[in-house]
PDB file of C-alpha atoms in Angstrom:
ATOM      1  CA  UNK D   1       0.636  70.635 -32.886  1.00  0.00           C
ATOM      2  CA  UNK D   2       1.080  73.150 -29.997  1.00  0.00           C
ATOM      3  CA  UNK D   3      -2.079  75.049 -31.376  1.00  0.00           C
ATOM      4  CA  UNK D   4      -4.149  71.902 -31.401  1.00  0.00           C
ATOM      5  CA  UNK D   5      -2.999  70.833 -27.873  1.00  0.00           C
ATOM      6  CA  UNK D   6      -3.992  74.559 -26.628  1.00  0.00           C
ATOM      7  CA  UNK D   7      -7.419  74.290 -28.203  1.00  0.00           C
ATOM      8  CA  UNK D   8      -7.765  70.966 -26.504  1.00  0.00           C
ATOM      9  CA  UNK D   9      -6.536  72.257 -23.043  1.00  0.00           C
ATOM     10  CA  UNK D  10      -9.122  75.140 -23.107  1.00  0.00           C
ATOM     11  CA  UNK D  11     -11.672  72.980 -24.116  1.00  0.00           C
ATOM     12  CA  UNK D  12     -11.051  70.683 -21.208  1.00  0.00           C
ATOM     13  CA  UNK D  13     -10.766  73.506 -18.866  1.00  0.00           C
ATOM     14  CA  UNK D  14     -14.210  74.811 -20.041  1.00  0.00           C
ATOM     15  CA  UNK D  15     -15.796  71.397 -19.682  1.00  0.00           C
ATOM     16  CA  UNK D  16     -14.536  71.293 -16.108  1.00  0.00           C
ATOM     17  CA  UNK D  17     -16.081  74.677 -15.323  1.00  0.00           C
ATOM     18  CA  UNK D  18     -19.327  73.734 -16.836  1.00  0.00           C
ATOM     19  CA  UNK D  19     -19.570  70.411 -15.051  1.00  0.00           C
ATOM     20  CA  UNK D  20     -18.791  72.082 -11.654  1.00  0.00           C
ATOM     21  CA  UNK D  21     -21.461  74.979 -12.390  1.00  0.00           C
ATOM     22  CA  UNK D  22     -23.914  72.076 -13.066  1.00  0.00           C
ATOM     23  CA  UNK D  23     -23.183  70.471  -9.618  1.00  0.00           C
ATOM     24  CA  UNK D  24     -25.602  72.332  -7.640  1.00  0.00           C
ATOM     25  CA  UNK D  25     -26.973  70.582  -4.417  1.00  0.00           C
ATOM     26  CA  UNK D  26     -29.975  69.800  -6.252  1.00  0.00           C
ATOM     27  CA  UNK D  27     -28.312  68.090  -9.111  1.00  0.00           C
ATOM     28  CA  UNK D  28     -26.273  66.116  -6.753  1.00  0.00           C
ATOM     29  CA  UNK D  29     -29.362  64.873  -4.773  1.00  0.00           C
ATOM     30  CA  UNK D  30     -31.009  63.544  -7.981  1.00  0.00           C
ATOM     31  CA  UNK D  31     -27.875  61.813  -9.385  1.00  0.00           C
ATOM     32  CA  UNK D  32     -27.459  60.193  -5.838  1.00  0.00           C
ATOM     33  CA  UNK D  33     -31.247  59.183  -5.684  1.00  0.00           C
ATOM     34  CA  UNK D  34     -31.178  57.590  -9.307  1.00  0.00           C
ATOM     35  CA  UNK D  35     -28.092  55.788  -8.295  1.00  0.00           C
ATOM     36  CA  UNK D  36     -29.717  54.527  -5.032  1.00  0.00           C
ATOM     37  CA  UNK D  37     -32.758  53.629  -6.778  1.00  0.00           C
ATOM     38  CA  UNK D  38     -30.853  51.559  -9.626  1.00  0.00           C
ATOM     39  CA  UNK D  39     -28.769  49.702  -6.694  1.00  0.00           C
ATOM     40  CA  UNK D  40     -31.830  48.761  -4.735  1.00  0.00           C
ATOM     41  CA  UNK D  41     -34.198  47.815  -7.456  1.00  0.00           C
ATOM     42  CA  UNK D  42     -31.762  47.306 -10.501  1.00  0.00           C
ATOM     43  CA  UNK D  43     -33.677  44.631 -12.535  1.00  0.00           C
ATOM     44  CA  UNK D  44     -37.120  45.563 -11.195  1.00  0.00           C
ATOM     45  CA  UNK D  45     -36.416  49.214 -12.239  1.00  0.00           C
ATOM     46  CA  UNK D  46     -38.532  48.248 -15.568  1.00  0.00           C
ATOM     47  CA  UNK D  47     -41.390  46.856 -13.659  1.00  0.00           C
ATOM     48  CA  UNK D  48     -41.718  49.753 -11.125  1.00  0.00           C
ATOM     49  CA  UNK D  49     -41.720  52.181 -14.220  1.00  0.00           C
ATOM     50  CA  UNK D  50     -44.253  50.319 -16.258  1.00  0.00           C
ATOM     51  CA  UNK D  51     -46.565  50.026 -13.289  1.00  0.00           C
ATOM     52  CA  UNK D  52     -46.167  53.544 -12.428  1.00  0.00           C
ATOM     53  CA  UNK D  53     -46.823  54.763 -16.026  1.00  0.00           C
ATOM     54  CA  UNK D  54     -49.935  52.645 -16.065  1.00  0.00           C
ATOM     55  CA  UNK D  55     -51.010  53.656 -12.828  1.00  0.00           C
ATOM     56  CA  UNK D  56     -50.727  57.373 -14.027  1.00  0.00           C
ATOM     57  CA  UNK D  57     -52.592  56.739 -17.353  1.00  0.00           C
ATOM     58  CA  UNK D  58     -54.992  54.968 -15.608  1.00  0.00           C
ATOM     59  CA  UNK D  59     -55.606  57.530 -12.711  1.00  0.00           C
ATOM     60  CA  UNK D  60     -55.633  60.670 -15.033  1.00  0.00           C
ATOM     61  CA  UNK D  61     -57.609  58.857 -17.769  1.00  0.00           C
ATOM     62  CA  UNK D  62     -61.014  59.924 -16.521  1.00  0.00           C
ATOM     63  CA  UNK D  63     -60.021  63.484 -15.695  1.00  0.00           C
ATOM     64  CA  UNK D  64     -62.386  64.815 -18.349  1.00  0.00           C
ATOM     65  CA  UNK D  65     -65.330  64.174 -16.135  1.00  0.00           C
ATOM     66  CA  UNK D  66     -64.456  67.569 -14.267  1.00  0.00           C
ATOM     67  CA  UNK D  67     -65.322  69.593 -17.361  1.00  0.00           C
ATOM     68  CA  UNK D  68     -67.858  67.107 -19.213  1.00  0.00           C
ATOM     69  CA  UNK D  69     -70.403  65.609 -16.695  1.00  0.00           C
ATOM     70  CA  UNK D  70     -70.895  62.196 -18.562  1.00  0.00           C
ATOM     71  CA  UNK D  71     -70.246  58.538 -17.586  1.00  0.00           C
ATOM     72  CA  UNK D  72     -66.444  57.928 -17.712  1.00  0.00           C
ATOM     73  CA  UNK D  73     -66.645  55.266 -20.535  1.00  0.00           C
ATOM     74  CA  UNK D  74     -63.246  56.058 -21.856  1.00  0.00           C
ATOM     75  CA  UNK D  75     -60.812  54.902 -19.178  1.00  0.00           C
ATOM     76  CA  UNK D  76     -57.624  53.140 -18.849  1.00  0.00           C
ATOM     77  CA  UNK D  77     -58.194  51.568 -15.532  1.00  0.00           C
ATOM     78  CA  UNK D  78     -59.367  48.285 -16.869  1.00  0.00           C
ATOM     79  CA  UNK D  79     -56.570  48.062 -19.335  1.00  0.00           C
ATOM     80  CA  UNK D  80     -53.880  48.864 -16.521  1.00  0.00           C
ATOM     81  CA  UNK D  81     -55.574  46.386 -14.099  1.00  0.00           C
ATOM     82  CA  UNK D  82     -55.651  43.569 -16.479  1.00  0.00           C
ATOM     83  CA  UNK D  83     -51.872  43.855 -17.720  1.00  0.00           C
ATOM     84  CA  UNK D  84     -50.585  44.495 -14.133  1.00  0.00           C
ATOM     85  CA  UNK D  85     -52.731  41.469 -12.851  1.00  0.00           C
ATOM     86  CA  UNK D  86     -51.609  39.246 -15.727  1.00  0.00           C
ATOM     87  CA  UNK D  87     -47.774  40.108 -15.298  1.00  0.00           C
ATOM     88  CA  UNK D  88     -47.298  40.576 -11.781  1.00  0.00           C
ATOM     89  CA  UNK D  89     -49.992  38.500 -10.205  1.00  0.00           C
ATOM     90  CA  UNK D  90     -53.359  38.607  -8.649  1.00  0.00           C
ATOM     91  CA  UNK D  91     -52.292  40.549  -5.433  1.00  0.00           C
ATOM     92  CA  UNK D  92     -50.737  43.369  -7.529  1.00  0.00           C
ATOM     93  CA  UNK D  93     -53.554  43.369 -10.093  1.00  0.00           C
ATOM     94  CA  UNK D  94     -56.152  43.675  -7.483  1.00  0.00           C
ATOM     95  CA  UNK D  95     -54.327  46.294  -5.575  1.00  0.00           C
ATOM     96  CA  UNK D  96     -53.707  48.163  -8.890  1.00  0.00           C
ATOM     97  CA  UNK D  97     -57.402  47.929  -9.836  1.00  0.00           C
ATOM     98  CA  UNK D  98     -58.797  49.172  -6.506  1.00  0.00           C
ATOM     99  CA  UNK D  99     -56.348  52.078  -5.899  1.00  0.00           C
ATOM    100  CA  UNK D 100     -56.337  53.300  -9.507  1.00  0.00           C
ATOM    101  CA  UNK D 101     -60.089  53.201  -9.617  1.00  0.00           C
ATOM    102  CA  UNK D 102     -60.340  55.286  -6.485  1.00  0.00           C
ATOM    103  CA  UNK D 103     -57.533  57.618  -7.537  1.00  0.00           C
ATOM    104  CA  UNK D 104     -59.356  58.225 -10.970  1.00  0.00           C
ATOM    105  CA  UNK D 105     -62.559  58.979  -9.045  1.00  0.00           C
ATOM    106  CA  UNK D 106     -60.962  61.539  -6.742  1.00  0.00           C
ATOM    107  CA  UNK D 107     -58.784  63.254  -9.717  1.00  0.00           C
ATOM    108  CA  UNK D 108     -62.210  63.403 -11.802  1.00  0.00           C
ATOM    109  CA  UNK D 109     -64.069  64.695  -8.780  1.00  0.00           C
ATOM    110  CA  UNK D 110     -66.461  61.765  -9.301  1.00  0.00           C
ATOM    111  CA  UNK D 111     -66.400  59.998  -5.908  1.00  0.00           C
ATOM    112  CA  UNK D 112     -69.762  58.918  -4.918  1.00  0.00           C
ATOM    113  CA  UNK D 113     -71.330  55.756  -3.296  1.00  0.00           C
ATOM    114  CA  UNK D 114     -70.893  53.781  -6.444  1.00  0.00           C
ATOM    115  CA  UNK D 115     -66.886  54.257  -6.192  1.00  0.00           C
ATOM    116  CA  UNK D 116     -66.666  51.258  -3.888  1.00  0.00           C
ATOM    117  CA  UNK D 117     -68.370  48.966  -6.315  1.00  0.00           C
ATOM    118  CA  UNK D 118     -66.265  50.059  -9.106  1.00  0.00           C
ATOM    119  CA  UNK D 119     -63.212  49.589  -7.037  1.00  0.00           C
ATOM    120  CA  UNK D 120     -64.095  46.094  -5.861  1.00  0.00           C
ATOM    121  CA  UNK D 121     -65.081  45.034  -9.354  1.00  0.00           C
ATOM    122  CA  UNK D 122     -61.861  46.190 -10.719  1.00  0.00           C
ATOM    123  CA  UNK D 123     -59.996  44.389  -7.912  1.00  0.00           C
ATOM    124  CA  UNK D 124     -61.571  41.345  -9.058  1.00  0.00           C
ATOM    125  CA  UNK D 125     -60.717  41.827 -12.550  1.00  0.00           C
ATOM    126  CA  UNK D 126     -56.947  42.332 -11.607  1.00  0.00           C
ATOM    127  CA  UNK D 127     -57.208  39.421  -9.195  1.00  0.00           C
ATOM    128  CA  UNK D 128     -58.232  36.755 -11.841  1.00  0.00           C
ATOM    129  CA  UNK D 129     -56.337  38.170 -14.929  1.00  0.00           C
ATOM    130  CA  UNK D 130     -53.189  36.154 -14.557  1.00  0.00           C
ATOM    131  CA  UNK D 131     -55.331  32.925 -13.865  1.00  0.00           C
ATOM    132  CA  UNK D 132     -57.100  33.545 -17.088  1.00  0.00           C
ATOM    133  CA  UNK D 133     -54.043  34.209 -19.220  1.00  0.00           C
ATOM    134  CA  UNK D 134     -51.467  31.688 -17.609  1.00  0.00           C
ATOM    135  CA  UNK D 135     -53.619  28.866 -16.549  1.00  0.00           C
ATOM    136  CA  UNK D 136     -56.428  28.887 -18.796  1.00  0.00           C
ATOM    137  CA  UNK D 137     -54.504  30.249 -22.028  1.00  0.00           C
ATOM    138  CA  UNK D 138     -57.210  33.243 -22.677  1.00  0.00           C
ATOM    139  CA  UNK D 139     -55.790  35.775 -24.760  1.00  0.00           C
ATOM    140  CA  UNK D 140     -55.183  39.351 -23.606  1.00  0.00           C
ATOM    141  CA  UNK D 141     -58.002  40.958 -25.498  1.00  0.00           C
ATOM    142  CA  UNK D 142     -60.389  38.382 -24.164  1.00  0.00           C
ATOM    143  CA  UNK D 143     -59.334  38.768 -20.896  1.00  0.00           C
ATOM    144  CA  UNK D 144     -59.976  42.404 -21.178  1.00  0.00           C
ATOM    145  CA  UNK D 145     -63.155  41.874 -22.312  1.00  0.00           C
ATOM    146  CA  UNK D 146     -64.150  39.478 -19.351  1.00  0.00           C
ATOM    147  CA  UNK D 147     -62.677  42.162 -16.841  1.00  0.00           C
ATOM    148  CA  UNK D 148     -65.212  44.429 -18.475  1.00  0.00           C
ATOM    149  CA  UNK D 149     -68.318  41.763 -17.885  1.00  0.00           C
ATOM    150  CA  UNK D 150     -67.055  41.513 -14.257  1.00  0.00           C
ATOM    151  CA  UNK D 151     -67.049  45.236 -13.786  1.00  0.00           C
ATOM    152  CA  UNK D 152     -70.426  45.836 -15.614  1.00  0.00           C
ATOM    153  CA  UNK D 153     -72.034  42.829 -13.649  1.00  0.00           C
ATOM    154  CA  UNK D 154     -71.087  44.559 -10.312  1.00  0.00           C
ATOM    155  CA  UNK D 155     -71.192  48.140 -10.806  1.00  0.00           C
ATOM    156  CA  UNK D 156     -73.880  48.281 -13.328  1.00  0.00           C
ATOM    157  CA  UNK D 157     -76.336  46.250 -11.323  1.00  0.00           C
ATOM    158  CA  UNK D 158     -75.837  48.398  -8.196  1.00  0.00           C
ATOM    159  CA  UNK D 159     -76.291  51.532 -10.434  1.00  0.00           C
ATOM    160  CA  UNK D 160     -79.624  50.264 -12.098  1.00  0.00           C
ATOM    161  CA  UNK D 161     -81.006  49.277  -8.754  1.00  0.00           C
ATOM    162  CA  UNK D 162     -80.089  52.773  -7.102  1.00  0.00           C
ATOM    163  CA  UNK D 163     -80.856  54.761 -10.453  1.00  0.00           C
ATOM    164  CA  UNK D 164     -84.313  53.149 -11.350  1.00  0.00           C
ATOM    165  CA  UNK D 165     -85.232  53.460 -14.932  1.00  0.00           C
ATOM    166  CA  UNK D 166     -83.705  56.740 -15.821  1.00  0.00           C
ATOM    167  CA  UNK D 167     -80.307  55.183 -15.162  1.00  0.00           C
ATOM    168  CA  UNK D 168     -80.954  52.709 -17.945  1.00  0.00           C
ATOM    169  CA  UNK D 169     -79.858  54.829 -21.091  1.00  0.00           C
ATOM    170  CA  UNK D 170     -76.636  55.815 -19.180  1.00  0.00           C
ATOM    171  CA  UNK D 171     -75.631  52.170 -18.268  1.00  0.00           C
ATOM    172  CA  UNK D 172     -76.337  51.157 -22.173  1.00  0.00           C
ATOM    173  CA  UNK D 173     -74.222  54.196 -23.324  1.00  0.00           C
ATOM    174  CA  UNK D 174     -71.531  53.309 -21.025  1.00  0.00           C
ATOM    175  CA  UNK D 175     -71.332  49.652 -21.625  1.00  0.00           C
ATOM    176  CA  UNK D 176     -71.286  50.205 -25.537  1.00  0.00           C
ATOM    177  CA  UNK D 177     -68.685  53.310 -25.626  1.00  0.00           C
ATOM    178  CA  UNK D 178     -66.511  51.500 -22.731  1.00  0.00           C
ATOM    179  CA  UNK D 179     -66.439  48.070 -24.513  1.00  0.00           C
ATOM    180  CA  UNK D 180     -65.453  49.629 -27.963  1.00  0.00           C
ATOM    181  CA  UNK D 181     -62.817  51.734 -26.375  1.00  0.00           C
ATOM    182  CA  UNK D 182     -61.116  48.897 -24.490  1.00  0.00           C
ATOM    183  CA  UNK D 183     -61.589  46.435 -27.442  1.00  0.00           C
ATOM    184  CA  UNK D 184     -59.357  48.795 -29.301  1.00  0.00           C
ATOM    185  CA  UNK D 185     -56.818  49.604 -26.508  1.00  0.00           C
ATOM    186  CA  UNK D 186     -56.294  45.863 -25.621  1.00  0.00           C
ATOM    187  CA  UNK D 187     -56.297  44.984 -29.395  1.00  0.00           C
ATOM    188  CA  UNK D 188     -53.518  47.363 -30.292  1.00  0.00           C
ATOM    189  CA  UNK D 189     -51.653  47.719 -27.156  1.00  0.00           C
ATOM    190  CA  UNK D 190     -52.375  44.684 -24.847  1.00  0.00           C
ATOM    191  CA  UNK D 191     -49.999  41.926 -26.189  1.00  0.00           C
ATOM    192  CA  UNK D 192     -47.017  44.490 -26.604  1.00  0.00           C
ATOM    193  CA  UNK D 193     -47.342  45.835 -23.166  1.00  0.00           C
ATOM    194  CA  UNK D 194     -47.991  42.368 -21.561  1.00  0.00           C
ATOM    195  CA  UNK D 195     -44.647  41.080 -23.284  1.00  0.00           C
ATOM    196  CA  UNK D 196     -42.833  44.087 -22.204  1.00  0.00           C
ATOM    197  CA  UNK D 197     -44.225  43.624 -18.619  1.00  0.00           C
ATOM    198  CA  UNK D 198     -42.848  40.021 -18.832  1.00  0.00           C
ATOM    199  CA  UNK D 199     -39.295  40.732 -19.882  1.00  0.00           C
TER     200      UNK D 199
END
């Protein structure tokens, strides 16, 4: 019994030593910061983390444009905008769409005159997402496709007017690839993420 108590005492001393070594000023600061965030935002912490994750994914989803100069048809901005707008309301959805569109254009070095139209069209999509899903009973997948129609009507029309006949193949490619990609994302992840956001 004494041997067992001795081993336990040594383990306890070792645990205290390791704990005090780990308590660097940086660790203490991170623990206090985490506690403050939990106390202040408590039940909203899940929402903050979800929207932050969606914003990060949306903003970096077109980074490939830096090396591959092609239209950013594969993107998560539309998806994040619709989920955020449907779950948290038109104001947050519109803001998410505008800010993540601008962020993704900056990150992918794709800022040009069309960026404003992209941002406005995504802002509109984020603004109407909750109306479509909650008030009109439209499904998540169909709402995503409506968001794409809004985006393409606003941004592609301007792109075609400014680009002339040479812009037509790019617009067709963009519409086809963008629609197929978003159809897959909304089909497989849309309902699950919207349900998580509404918890």
